[in-house]
mmCIF file with all atom_site columns, C-alpha atoms in Angstrom:
data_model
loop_
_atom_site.group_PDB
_atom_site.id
_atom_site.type_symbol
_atom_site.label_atom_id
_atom_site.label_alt_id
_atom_site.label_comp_id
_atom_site.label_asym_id
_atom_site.label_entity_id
_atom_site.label_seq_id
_atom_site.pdbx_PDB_ins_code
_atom_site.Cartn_x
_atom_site.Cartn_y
_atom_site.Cartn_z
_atom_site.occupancy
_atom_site.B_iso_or_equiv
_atom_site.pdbx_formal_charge
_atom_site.auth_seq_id
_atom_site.auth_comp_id
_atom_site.auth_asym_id
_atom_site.auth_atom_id
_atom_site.pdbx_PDB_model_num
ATOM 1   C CA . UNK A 1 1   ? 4.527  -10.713 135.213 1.00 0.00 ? 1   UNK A CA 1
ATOM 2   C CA . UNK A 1 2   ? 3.757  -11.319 131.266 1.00 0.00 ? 2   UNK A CA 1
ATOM 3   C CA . UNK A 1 3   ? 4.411  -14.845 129.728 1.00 0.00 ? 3   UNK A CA 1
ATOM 4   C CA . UNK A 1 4   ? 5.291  -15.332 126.421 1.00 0.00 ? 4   UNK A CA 1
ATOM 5   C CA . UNK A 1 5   ? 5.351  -18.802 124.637 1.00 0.00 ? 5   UNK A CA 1
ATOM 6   C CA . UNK A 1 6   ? 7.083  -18.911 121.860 1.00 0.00 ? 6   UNK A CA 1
ATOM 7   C CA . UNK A 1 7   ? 5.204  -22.669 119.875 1.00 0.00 ? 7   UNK A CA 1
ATOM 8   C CA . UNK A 1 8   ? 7.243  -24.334 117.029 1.00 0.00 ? 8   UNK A CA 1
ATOM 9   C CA . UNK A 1 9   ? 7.812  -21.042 115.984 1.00 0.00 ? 9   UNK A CA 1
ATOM 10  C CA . UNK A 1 10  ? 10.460 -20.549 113.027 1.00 0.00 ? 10  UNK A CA 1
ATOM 11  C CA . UNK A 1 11  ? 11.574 -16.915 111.925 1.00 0.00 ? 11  UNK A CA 1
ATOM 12  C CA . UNK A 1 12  ? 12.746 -19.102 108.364 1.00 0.00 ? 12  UNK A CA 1
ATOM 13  C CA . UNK A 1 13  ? 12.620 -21.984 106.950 1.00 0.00 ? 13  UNK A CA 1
ATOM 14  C CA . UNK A 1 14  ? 16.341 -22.836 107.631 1.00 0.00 ? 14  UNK A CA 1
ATOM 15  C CA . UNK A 1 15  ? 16.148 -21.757 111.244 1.00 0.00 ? 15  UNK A CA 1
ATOM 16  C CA . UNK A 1 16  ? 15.903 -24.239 113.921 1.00 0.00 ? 16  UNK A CA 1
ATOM 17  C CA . UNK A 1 17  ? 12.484 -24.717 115.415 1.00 0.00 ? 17  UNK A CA 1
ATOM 18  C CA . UNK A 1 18  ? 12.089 -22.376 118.482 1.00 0.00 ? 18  UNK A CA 1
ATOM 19  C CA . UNK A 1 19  ? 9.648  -23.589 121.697 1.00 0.00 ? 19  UNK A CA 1
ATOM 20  C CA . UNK A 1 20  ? 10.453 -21.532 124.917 1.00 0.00 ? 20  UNK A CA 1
ATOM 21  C CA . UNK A 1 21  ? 8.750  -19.763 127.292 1.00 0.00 ? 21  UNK A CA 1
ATOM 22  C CA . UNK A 1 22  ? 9.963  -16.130 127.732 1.00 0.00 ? 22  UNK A CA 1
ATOM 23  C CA . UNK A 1 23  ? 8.801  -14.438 131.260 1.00 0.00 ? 23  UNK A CA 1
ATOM 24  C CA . UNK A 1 24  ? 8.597  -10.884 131.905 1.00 0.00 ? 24  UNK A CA 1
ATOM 25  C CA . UNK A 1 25  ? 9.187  -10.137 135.534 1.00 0.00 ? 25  UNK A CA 1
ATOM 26  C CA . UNK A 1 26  ? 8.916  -7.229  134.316 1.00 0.00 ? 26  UNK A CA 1
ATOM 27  C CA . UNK A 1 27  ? 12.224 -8.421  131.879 1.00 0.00 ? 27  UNK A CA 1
ATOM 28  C CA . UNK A 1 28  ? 13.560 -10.964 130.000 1.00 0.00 ? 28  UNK A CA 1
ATOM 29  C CA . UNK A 1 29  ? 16.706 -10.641 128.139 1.00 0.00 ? 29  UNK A CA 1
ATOM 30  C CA . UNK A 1 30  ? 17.226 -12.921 124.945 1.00 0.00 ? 30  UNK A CA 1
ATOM 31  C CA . UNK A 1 31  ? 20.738 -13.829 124.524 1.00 0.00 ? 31  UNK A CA 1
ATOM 32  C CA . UNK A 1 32  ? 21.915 -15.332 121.165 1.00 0.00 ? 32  UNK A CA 1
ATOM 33  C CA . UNK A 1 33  ? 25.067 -15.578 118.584 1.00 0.00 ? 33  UNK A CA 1
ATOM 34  C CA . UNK A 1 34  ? 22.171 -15.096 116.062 1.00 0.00 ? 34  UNK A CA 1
ATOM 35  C CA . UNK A 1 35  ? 21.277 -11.687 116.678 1.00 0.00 ? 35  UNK A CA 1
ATOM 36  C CA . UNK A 1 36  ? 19.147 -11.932 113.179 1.00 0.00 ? 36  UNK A CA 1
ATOM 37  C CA . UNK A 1 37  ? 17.327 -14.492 115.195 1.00 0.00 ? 37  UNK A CA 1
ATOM 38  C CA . UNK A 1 38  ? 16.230 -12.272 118.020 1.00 0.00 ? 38  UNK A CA 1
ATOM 39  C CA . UNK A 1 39  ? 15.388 -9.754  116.454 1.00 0.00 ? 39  UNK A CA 1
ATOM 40  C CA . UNK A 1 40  ? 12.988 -11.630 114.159 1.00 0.00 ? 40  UNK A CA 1
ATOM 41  C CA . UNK A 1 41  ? 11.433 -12.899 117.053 1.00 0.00 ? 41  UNK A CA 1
ATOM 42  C CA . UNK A 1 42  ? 10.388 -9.232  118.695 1.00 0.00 ? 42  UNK A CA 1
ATOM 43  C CA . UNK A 1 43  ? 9.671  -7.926  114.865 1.00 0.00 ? 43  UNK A CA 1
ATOM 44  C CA . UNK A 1 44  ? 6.938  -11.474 114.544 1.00 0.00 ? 44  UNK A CA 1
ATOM 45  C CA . UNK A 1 45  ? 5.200  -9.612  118.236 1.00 0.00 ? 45  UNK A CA 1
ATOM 46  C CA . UNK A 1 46  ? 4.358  -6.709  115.682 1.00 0.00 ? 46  UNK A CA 1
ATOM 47  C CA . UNK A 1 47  ? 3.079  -8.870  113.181 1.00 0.00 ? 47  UNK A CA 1
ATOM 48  C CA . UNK A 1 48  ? 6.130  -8.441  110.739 1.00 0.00 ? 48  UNK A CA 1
ATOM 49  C CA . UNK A 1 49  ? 8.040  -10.510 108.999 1.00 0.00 ? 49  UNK A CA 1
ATOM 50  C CA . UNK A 1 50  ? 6.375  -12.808 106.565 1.00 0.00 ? 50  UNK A CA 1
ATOM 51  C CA . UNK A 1 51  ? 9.094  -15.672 107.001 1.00 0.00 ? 51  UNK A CA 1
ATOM 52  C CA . UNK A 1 52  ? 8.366  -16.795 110.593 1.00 0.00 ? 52  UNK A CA 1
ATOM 53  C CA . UNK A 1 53  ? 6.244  -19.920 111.164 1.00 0.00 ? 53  UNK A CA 1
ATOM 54  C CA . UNK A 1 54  ? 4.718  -21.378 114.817 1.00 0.00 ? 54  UNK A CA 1
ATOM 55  C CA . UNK A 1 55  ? 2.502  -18.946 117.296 1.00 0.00 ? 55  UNK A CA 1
ATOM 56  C CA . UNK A 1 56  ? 3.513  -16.654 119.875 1.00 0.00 ? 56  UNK A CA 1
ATOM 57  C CA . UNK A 1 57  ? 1.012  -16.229 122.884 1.00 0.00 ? 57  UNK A CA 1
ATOM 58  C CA . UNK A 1 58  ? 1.401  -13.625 125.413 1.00 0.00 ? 58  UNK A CA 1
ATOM 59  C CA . UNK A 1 59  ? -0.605 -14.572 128.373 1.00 0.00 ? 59  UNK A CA 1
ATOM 60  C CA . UNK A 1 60  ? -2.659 -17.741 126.529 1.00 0.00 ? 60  UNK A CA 1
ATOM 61  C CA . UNK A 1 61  ? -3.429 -14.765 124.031 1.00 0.00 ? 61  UNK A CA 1
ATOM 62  C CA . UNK A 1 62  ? -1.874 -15.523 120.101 1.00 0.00 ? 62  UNK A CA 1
ATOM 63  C CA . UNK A 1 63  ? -0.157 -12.636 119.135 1.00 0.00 ? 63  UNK A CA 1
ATOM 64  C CA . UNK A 1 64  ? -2.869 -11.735 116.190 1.00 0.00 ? 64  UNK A CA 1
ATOM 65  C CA . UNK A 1 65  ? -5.932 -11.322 118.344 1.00 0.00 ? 65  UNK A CA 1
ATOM 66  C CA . UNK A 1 66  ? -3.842 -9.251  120.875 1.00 0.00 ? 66  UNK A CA 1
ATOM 67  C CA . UNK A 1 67  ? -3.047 -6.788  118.154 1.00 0.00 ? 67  UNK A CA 1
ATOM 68  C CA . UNK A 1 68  ? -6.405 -6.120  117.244 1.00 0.00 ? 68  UNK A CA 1
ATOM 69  C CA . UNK A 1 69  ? -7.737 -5.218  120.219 1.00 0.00 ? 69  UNK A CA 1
ATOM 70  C CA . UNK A 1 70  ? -6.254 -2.187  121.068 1.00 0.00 ? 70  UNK A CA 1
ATOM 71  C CA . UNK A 1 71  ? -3.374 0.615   119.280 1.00 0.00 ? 71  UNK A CA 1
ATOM 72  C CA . UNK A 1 72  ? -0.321 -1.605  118.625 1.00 0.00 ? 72  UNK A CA 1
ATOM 73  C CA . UNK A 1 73  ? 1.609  1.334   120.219 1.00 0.00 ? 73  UNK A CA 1
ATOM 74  C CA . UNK A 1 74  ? -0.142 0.280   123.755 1.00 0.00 ? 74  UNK A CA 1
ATOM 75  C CA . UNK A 1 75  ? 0.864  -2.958  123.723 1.00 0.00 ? 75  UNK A CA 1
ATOM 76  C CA . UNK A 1 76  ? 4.374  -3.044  122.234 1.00 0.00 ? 76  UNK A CA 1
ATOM 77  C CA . UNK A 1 77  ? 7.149  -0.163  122.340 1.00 0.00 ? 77  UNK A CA 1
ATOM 78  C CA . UNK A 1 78  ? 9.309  -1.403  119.120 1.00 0.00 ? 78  UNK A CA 1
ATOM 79  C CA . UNK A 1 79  ? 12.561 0.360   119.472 1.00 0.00 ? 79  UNK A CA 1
ATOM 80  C CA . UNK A 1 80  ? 14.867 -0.973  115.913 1.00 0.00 ? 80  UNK A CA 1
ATOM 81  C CA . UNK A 1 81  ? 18.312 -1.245  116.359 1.00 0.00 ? 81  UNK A CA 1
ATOM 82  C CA . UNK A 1 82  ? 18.833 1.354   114.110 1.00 0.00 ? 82  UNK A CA 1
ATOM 83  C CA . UNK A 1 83  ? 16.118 3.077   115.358 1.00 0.00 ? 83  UNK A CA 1
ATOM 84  C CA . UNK A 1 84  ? 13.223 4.619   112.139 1.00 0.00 ? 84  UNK A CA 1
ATOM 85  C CA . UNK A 1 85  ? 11.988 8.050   111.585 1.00 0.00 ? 85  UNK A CA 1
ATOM 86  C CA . UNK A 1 86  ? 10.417 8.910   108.457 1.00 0.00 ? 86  UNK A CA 1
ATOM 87  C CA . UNK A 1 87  ? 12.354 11.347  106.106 1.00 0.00 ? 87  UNK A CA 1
ATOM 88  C CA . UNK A 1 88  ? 10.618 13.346  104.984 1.00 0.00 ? 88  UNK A CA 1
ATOM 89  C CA . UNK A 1 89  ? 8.849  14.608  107.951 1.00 0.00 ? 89  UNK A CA 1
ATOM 90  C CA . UNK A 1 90  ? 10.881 17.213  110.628 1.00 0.00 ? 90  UNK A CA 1
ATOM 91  C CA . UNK A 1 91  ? 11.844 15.118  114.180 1.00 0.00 ? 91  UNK A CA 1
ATOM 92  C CA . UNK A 1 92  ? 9.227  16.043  115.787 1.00 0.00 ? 92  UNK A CA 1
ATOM 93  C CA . UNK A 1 93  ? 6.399  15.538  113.230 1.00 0.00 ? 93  UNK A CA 1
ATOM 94  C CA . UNK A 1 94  ? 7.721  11.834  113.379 1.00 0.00 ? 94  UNK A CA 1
ATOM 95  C CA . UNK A 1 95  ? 7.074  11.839  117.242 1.00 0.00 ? 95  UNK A CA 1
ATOM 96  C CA . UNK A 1 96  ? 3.925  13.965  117.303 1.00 0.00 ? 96  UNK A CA 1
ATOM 97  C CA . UNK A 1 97  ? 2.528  12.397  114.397 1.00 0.00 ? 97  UNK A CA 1
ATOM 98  C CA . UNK A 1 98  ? 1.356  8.729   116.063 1.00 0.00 ? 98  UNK A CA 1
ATOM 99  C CA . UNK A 1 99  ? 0.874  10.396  118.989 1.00 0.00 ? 99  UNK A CA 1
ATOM 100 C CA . UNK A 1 100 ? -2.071 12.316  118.027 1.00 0.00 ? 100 UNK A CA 1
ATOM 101 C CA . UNK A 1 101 ? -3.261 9.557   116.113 1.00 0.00 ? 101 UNK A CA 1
ATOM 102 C CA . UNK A 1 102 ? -3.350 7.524   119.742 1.00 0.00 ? 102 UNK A CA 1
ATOM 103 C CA . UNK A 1 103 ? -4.102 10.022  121.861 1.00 0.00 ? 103 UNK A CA 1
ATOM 104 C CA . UNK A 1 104 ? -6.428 11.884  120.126 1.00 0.00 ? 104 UNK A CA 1
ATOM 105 C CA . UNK A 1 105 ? -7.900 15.345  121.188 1.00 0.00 ? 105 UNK A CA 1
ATOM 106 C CA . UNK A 1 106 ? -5.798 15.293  123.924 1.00 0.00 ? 106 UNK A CA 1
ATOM 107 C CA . UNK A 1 107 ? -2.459 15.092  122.531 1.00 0.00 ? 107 UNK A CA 1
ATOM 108 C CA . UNK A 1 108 ? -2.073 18.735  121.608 1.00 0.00 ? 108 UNK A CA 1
ATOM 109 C CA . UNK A 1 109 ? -1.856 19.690  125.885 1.00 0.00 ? 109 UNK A CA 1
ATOM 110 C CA . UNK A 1 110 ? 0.231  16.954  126.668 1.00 0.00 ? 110 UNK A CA 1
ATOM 111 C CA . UNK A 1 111 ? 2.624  16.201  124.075 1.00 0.00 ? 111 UNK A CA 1
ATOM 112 C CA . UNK A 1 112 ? 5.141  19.052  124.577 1.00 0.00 ? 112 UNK A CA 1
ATOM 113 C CA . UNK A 1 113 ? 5.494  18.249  128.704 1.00 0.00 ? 113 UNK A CA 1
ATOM 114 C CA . UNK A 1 114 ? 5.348  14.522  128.380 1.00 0.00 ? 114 UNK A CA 1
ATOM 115 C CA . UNK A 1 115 ? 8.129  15.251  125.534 1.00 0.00 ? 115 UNK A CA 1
ATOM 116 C CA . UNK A 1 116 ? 10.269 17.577  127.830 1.00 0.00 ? 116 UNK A CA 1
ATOM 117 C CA . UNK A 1 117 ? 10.700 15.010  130.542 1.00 0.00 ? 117 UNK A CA 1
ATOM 118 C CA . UNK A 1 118 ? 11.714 12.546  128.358 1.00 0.00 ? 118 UNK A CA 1
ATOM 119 C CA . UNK A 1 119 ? 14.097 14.285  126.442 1.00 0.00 ? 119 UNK A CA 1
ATOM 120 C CA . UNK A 1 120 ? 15.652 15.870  130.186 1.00 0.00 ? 120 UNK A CA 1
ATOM 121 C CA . UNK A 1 121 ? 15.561 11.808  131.367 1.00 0.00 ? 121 UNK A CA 1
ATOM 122 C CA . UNK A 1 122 ? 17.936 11.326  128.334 1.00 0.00 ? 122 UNK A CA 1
ATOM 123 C CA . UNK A 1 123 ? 19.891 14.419  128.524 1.00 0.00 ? 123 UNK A CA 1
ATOM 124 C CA . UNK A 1 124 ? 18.826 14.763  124.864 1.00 0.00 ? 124 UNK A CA 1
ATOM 125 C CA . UNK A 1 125 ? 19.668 18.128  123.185 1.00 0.00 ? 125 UNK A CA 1
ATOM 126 C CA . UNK A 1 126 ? 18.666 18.548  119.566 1.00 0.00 ? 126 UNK A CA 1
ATOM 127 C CA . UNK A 1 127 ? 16.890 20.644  117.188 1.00 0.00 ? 127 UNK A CA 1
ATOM 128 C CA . UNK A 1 128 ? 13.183 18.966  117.051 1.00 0.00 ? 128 UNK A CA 1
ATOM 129 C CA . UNK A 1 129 ? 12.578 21.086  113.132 1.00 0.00 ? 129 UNK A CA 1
ATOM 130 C CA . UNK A 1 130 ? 15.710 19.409  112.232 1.00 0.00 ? 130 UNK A CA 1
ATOM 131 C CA . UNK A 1 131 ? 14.944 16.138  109.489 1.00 0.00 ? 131 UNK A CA 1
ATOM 132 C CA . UNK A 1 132 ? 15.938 12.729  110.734 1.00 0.00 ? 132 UNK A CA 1
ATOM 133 C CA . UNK A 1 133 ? 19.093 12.868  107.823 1.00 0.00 ? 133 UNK A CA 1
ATOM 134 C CA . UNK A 1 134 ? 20.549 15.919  109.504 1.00 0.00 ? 134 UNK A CA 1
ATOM 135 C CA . UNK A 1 135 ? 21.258 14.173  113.108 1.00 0.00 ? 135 UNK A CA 1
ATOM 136 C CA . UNK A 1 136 ? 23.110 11.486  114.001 1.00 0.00 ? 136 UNK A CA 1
ATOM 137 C CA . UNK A 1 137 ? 21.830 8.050   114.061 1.00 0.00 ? 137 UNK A CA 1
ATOM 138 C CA . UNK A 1 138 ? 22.473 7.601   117.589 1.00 0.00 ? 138 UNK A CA 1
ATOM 139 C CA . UNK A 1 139 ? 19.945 10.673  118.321 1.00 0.00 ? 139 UNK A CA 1
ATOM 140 C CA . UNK A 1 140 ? 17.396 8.899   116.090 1.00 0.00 ? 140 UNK A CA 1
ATOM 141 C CA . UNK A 1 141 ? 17.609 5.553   118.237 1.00 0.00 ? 141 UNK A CA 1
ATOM 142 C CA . UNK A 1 142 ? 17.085 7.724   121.500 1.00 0.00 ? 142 UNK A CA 1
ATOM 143 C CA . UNK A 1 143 ? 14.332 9.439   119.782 1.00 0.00 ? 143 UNK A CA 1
ATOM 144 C CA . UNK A 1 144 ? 12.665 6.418   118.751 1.00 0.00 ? 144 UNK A CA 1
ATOM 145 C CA . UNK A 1 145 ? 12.915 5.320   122.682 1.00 0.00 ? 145 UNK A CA 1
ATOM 146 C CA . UNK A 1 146 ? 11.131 8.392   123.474 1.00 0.00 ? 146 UNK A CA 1
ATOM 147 C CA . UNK A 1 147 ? 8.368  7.899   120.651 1.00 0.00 ? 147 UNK A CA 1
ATOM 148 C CA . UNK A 1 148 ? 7.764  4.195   122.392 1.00 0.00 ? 148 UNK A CA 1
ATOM 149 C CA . UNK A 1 149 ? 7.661  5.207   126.108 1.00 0.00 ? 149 UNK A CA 1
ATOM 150 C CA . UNK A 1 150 ? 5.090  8.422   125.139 1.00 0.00 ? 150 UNK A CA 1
ATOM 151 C CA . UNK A 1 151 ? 2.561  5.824   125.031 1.00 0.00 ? 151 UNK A CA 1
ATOM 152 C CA . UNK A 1 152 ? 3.052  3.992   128.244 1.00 0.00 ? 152 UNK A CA 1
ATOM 153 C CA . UNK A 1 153 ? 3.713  0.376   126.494 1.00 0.00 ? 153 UNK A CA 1
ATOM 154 C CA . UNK A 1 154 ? 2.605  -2.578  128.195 1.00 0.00 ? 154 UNK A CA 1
ATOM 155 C CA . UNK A 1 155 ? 5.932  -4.315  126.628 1.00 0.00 ? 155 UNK A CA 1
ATOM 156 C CA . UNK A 1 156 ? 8.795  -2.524  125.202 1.00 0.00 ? 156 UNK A CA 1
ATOM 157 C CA . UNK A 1 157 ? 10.781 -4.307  122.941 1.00 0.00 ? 157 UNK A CA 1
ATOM 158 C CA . UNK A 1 158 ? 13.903 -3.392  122.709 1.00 0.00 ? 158 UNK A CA 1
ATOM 159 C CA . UNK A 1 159 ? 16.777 -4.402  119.568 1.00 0.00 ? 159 UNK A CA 1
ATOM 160 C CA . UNK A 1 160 ? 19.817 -4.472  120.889 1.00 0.00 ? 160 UNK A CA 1
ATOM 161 C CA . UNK A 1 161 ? 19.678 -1.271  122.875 1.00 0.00 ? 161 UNK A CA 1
ATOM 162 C CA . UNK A 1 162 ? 23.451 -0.201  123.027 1.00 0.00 ? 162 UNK A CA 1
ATOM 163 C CA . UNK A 1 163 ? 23.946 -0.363  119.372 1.00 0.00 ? 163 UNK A CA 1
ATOM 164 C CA . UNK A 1 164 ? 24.786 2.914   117.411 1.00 0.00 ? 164 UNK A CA 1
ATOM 165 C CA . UNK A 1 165 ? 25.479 4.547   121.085 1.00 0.00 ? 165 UNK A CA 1
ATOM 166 C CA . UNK A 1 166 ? 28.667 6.593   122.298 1.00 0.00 ? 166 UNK A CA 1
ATOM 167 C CA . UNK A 1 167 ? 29.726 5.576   125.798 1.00 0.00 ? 167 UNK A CA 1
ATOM 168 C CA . UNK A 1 168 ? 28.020 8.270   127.391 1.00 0.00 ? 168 UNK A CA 1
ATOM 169 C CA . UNK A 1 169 ? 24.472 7.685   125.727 1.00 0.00 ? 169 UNK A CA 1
ATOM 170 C CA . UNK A 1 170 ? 24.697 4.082   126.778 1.00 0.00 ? 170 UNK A CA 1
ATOM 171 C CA . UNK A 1 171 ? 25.641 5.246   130.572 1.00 0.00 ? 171 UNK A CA 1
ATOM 172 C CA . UNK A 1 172 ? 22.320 7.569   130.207 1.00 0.00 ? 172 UNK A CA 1
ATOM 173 C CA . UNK A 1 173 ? 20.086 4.568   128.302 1.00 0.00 ? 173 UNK A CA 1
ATOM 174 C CA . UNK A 1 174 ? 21.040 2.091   130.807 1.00 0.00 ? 174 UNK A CA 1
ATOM 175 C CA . UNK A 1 175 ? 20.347 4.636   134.303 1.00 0.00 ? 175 UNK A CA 1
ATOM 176 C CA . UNK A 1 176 ? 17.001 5.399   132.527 1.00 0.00 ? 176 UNK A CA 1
ATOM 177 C CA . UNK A 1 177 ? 15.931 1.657   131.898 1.00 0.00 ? 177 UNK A CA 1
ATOM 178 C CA . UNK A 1 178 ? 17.348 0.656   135.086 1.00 0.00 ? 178 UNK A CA 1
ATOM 179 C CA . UNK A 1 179 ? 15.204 3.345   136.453 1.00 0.00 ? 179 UNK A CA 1
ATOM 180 C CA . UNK A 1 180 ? 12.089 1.822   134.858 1.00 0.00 ? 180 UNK A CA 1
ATOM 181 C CA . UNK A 1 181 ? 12.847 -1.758  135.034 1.00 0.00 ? 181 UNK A CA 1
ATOM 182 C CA . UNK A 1 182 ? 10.738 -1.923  138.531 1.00 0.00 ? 182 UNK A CA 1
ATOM 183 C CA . UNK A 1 183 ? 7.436  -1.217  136.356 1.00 0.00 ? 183 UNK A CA 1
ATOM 184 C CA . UNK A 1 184 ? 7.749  -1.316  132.914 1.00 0.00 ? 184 UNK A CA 1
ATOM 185 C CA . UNK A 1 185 ? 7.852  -4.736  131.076 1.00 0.00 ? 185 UNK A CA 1
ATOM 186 C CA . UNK A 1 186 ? 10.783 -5.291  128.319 1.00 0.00 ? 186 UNK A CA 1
ATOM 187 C CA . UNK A 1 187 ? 12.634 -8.092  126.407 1.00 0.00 ? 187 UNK A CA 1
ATOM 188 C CA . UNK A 1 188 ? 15.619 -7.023  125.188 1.00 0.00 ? 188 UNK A CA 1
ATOM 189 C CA . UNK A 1 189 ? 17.634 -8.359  122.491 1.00 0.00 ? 189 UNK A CA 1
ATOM 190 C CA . UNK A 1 190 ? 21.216 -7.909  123.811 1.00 0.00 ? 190 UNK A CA 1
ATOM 191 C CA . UNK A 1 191 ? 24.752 -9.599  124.205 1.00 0.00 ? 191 UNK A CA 1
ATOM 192 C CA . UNK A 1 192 ? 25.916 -6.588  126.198 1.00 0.00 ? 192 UNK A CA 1
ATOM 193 C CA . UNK A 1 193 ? 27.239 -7.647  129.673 1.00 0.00 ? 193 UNK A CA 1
ATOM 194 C CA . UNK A 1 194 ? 25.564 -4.801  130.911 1.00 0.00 ? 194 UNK A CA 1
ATOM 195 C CA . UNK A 1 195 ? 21.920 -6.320  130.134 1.00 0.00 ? 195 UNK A CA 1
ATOM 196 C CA . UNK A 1 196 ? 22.883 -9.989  130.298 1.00 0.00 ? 196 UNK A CA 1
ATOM 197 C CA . UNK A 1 197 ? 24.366 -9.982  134.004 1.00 0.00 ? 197 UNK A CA 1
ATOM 198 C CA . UNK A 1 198 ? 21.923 -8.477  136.480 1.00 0.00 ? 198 UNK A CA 1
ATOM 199 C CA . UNK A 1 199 ? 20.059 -6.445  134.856 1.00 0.00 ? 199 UNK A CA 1
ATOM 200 C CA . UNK A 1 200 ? 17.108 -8.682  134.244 1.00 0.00 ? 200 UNK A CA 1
ATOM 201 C CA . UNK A 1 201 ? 15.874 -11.536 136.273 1.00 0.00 ? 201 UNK A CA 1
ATOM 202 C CA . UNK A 1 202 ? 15.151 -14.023 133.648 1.00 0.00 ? 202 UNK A CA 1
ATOM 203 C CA . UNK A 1 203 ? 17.330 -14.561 130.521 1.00 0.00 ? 203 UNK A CA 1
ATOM 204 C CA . UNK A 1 204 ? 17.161 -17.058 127.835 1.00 0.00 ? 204 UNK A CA 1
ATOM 205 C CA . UNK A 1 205 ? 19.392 -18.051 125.033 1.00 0.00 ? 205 UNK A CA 1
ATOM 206 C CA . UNK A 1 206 ? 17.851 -18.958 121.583 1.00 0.00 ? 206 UNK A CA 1
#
């Protein structure tokens, strides 16, 4: 279980002031009409956003220390809602890229397999040479799933996960993050029935 405290925290100056306690066993689900609000609050975990006012703690631990201990990529799994790939590099230059930066000397033996059974868990099919501007942007948001989970997050933060999705990529997200909900700590952004009812044990609305 990870506790996050959100303290007189403000994501701008004409938002209301914000003091909750979010807990991830192993996830929360934030529920709001303000979905510019929730997703300021997951982009202020990063250290984004110069707007936002107050301290978040995860565990007792502000935010800004947390970050600086160890590869942001380790600690939070940022998925966008539109999900981000850089253009000018191919799809999977965008994926292998941070990876090797992470994992180092390693990367080069594991990146292809741990790739593979990703892509398979998704039922992803795609040309990895392509550029992100030649796929669809619901490909990119799976992709940028992928890129998260390759480094074994201890959060993943997810921005409203359906959005950009067919019906039949939200059937797959949803098995697959049902599949790692067990393990794997998340707070979701998310007005989707199938997130807000059931899915997690604690929710909160902002």
């Amino acid at each position: 279980m990870i506790r996050i405290e959100l303290k007189n925290f403000k994501t701008r100056a004409e938002a209301p002031v914000l003091n909750r306690e979010l807990i991830l066993d192993p996830v929360c689900v934030i529920r709001t009409e303000d979905n510019d609000l929730a997703s300021s609050v997951l982009t202020a975990m990063l250290g984004m956003g110069r707007e936002h006012s107050g301290e978040i703690l995860i565990d007792g631990i502000a935010v800004q220390e947390l970050i600086l201990s160890e590869p942001l990529p380790r600690i939070f799994g940022y998925v966008f809602a539109h999900g981000i790939m850089l253009a000018n590099l191919s799809l999977r230059e965008n994926l292998l890229l941070p990876y090797k930066l992470i994992k180092d000397n390693s990367a080069d033996d594991t990146f292809e397999d741990e790739l593979a059974i990703w892509m398979e868990r998704f039922e992803l099919i795609v040309d990895l040479n392509l550029r992100p501007s030649m796929v669809k942007p619901s490909v990119i948001k799976i992709l940028s799933l992928i890129r998260a989970m390759l480094f074994n997050p201890r959060i993943l933060l997810l921005d409203d996960p359906y959005y950009l999705l067919d019906q039949k990529q939200r059937r797959r997200i949803l098995t697959v993050l049902s599949e790692l909900r067990s393990t794997q700590h998340m707070l979701i952004n998310s007005s989707d029935d199938d997130f807000c009812i059931g899915f997690a044990k604690h929710s909160v609305e902002l």
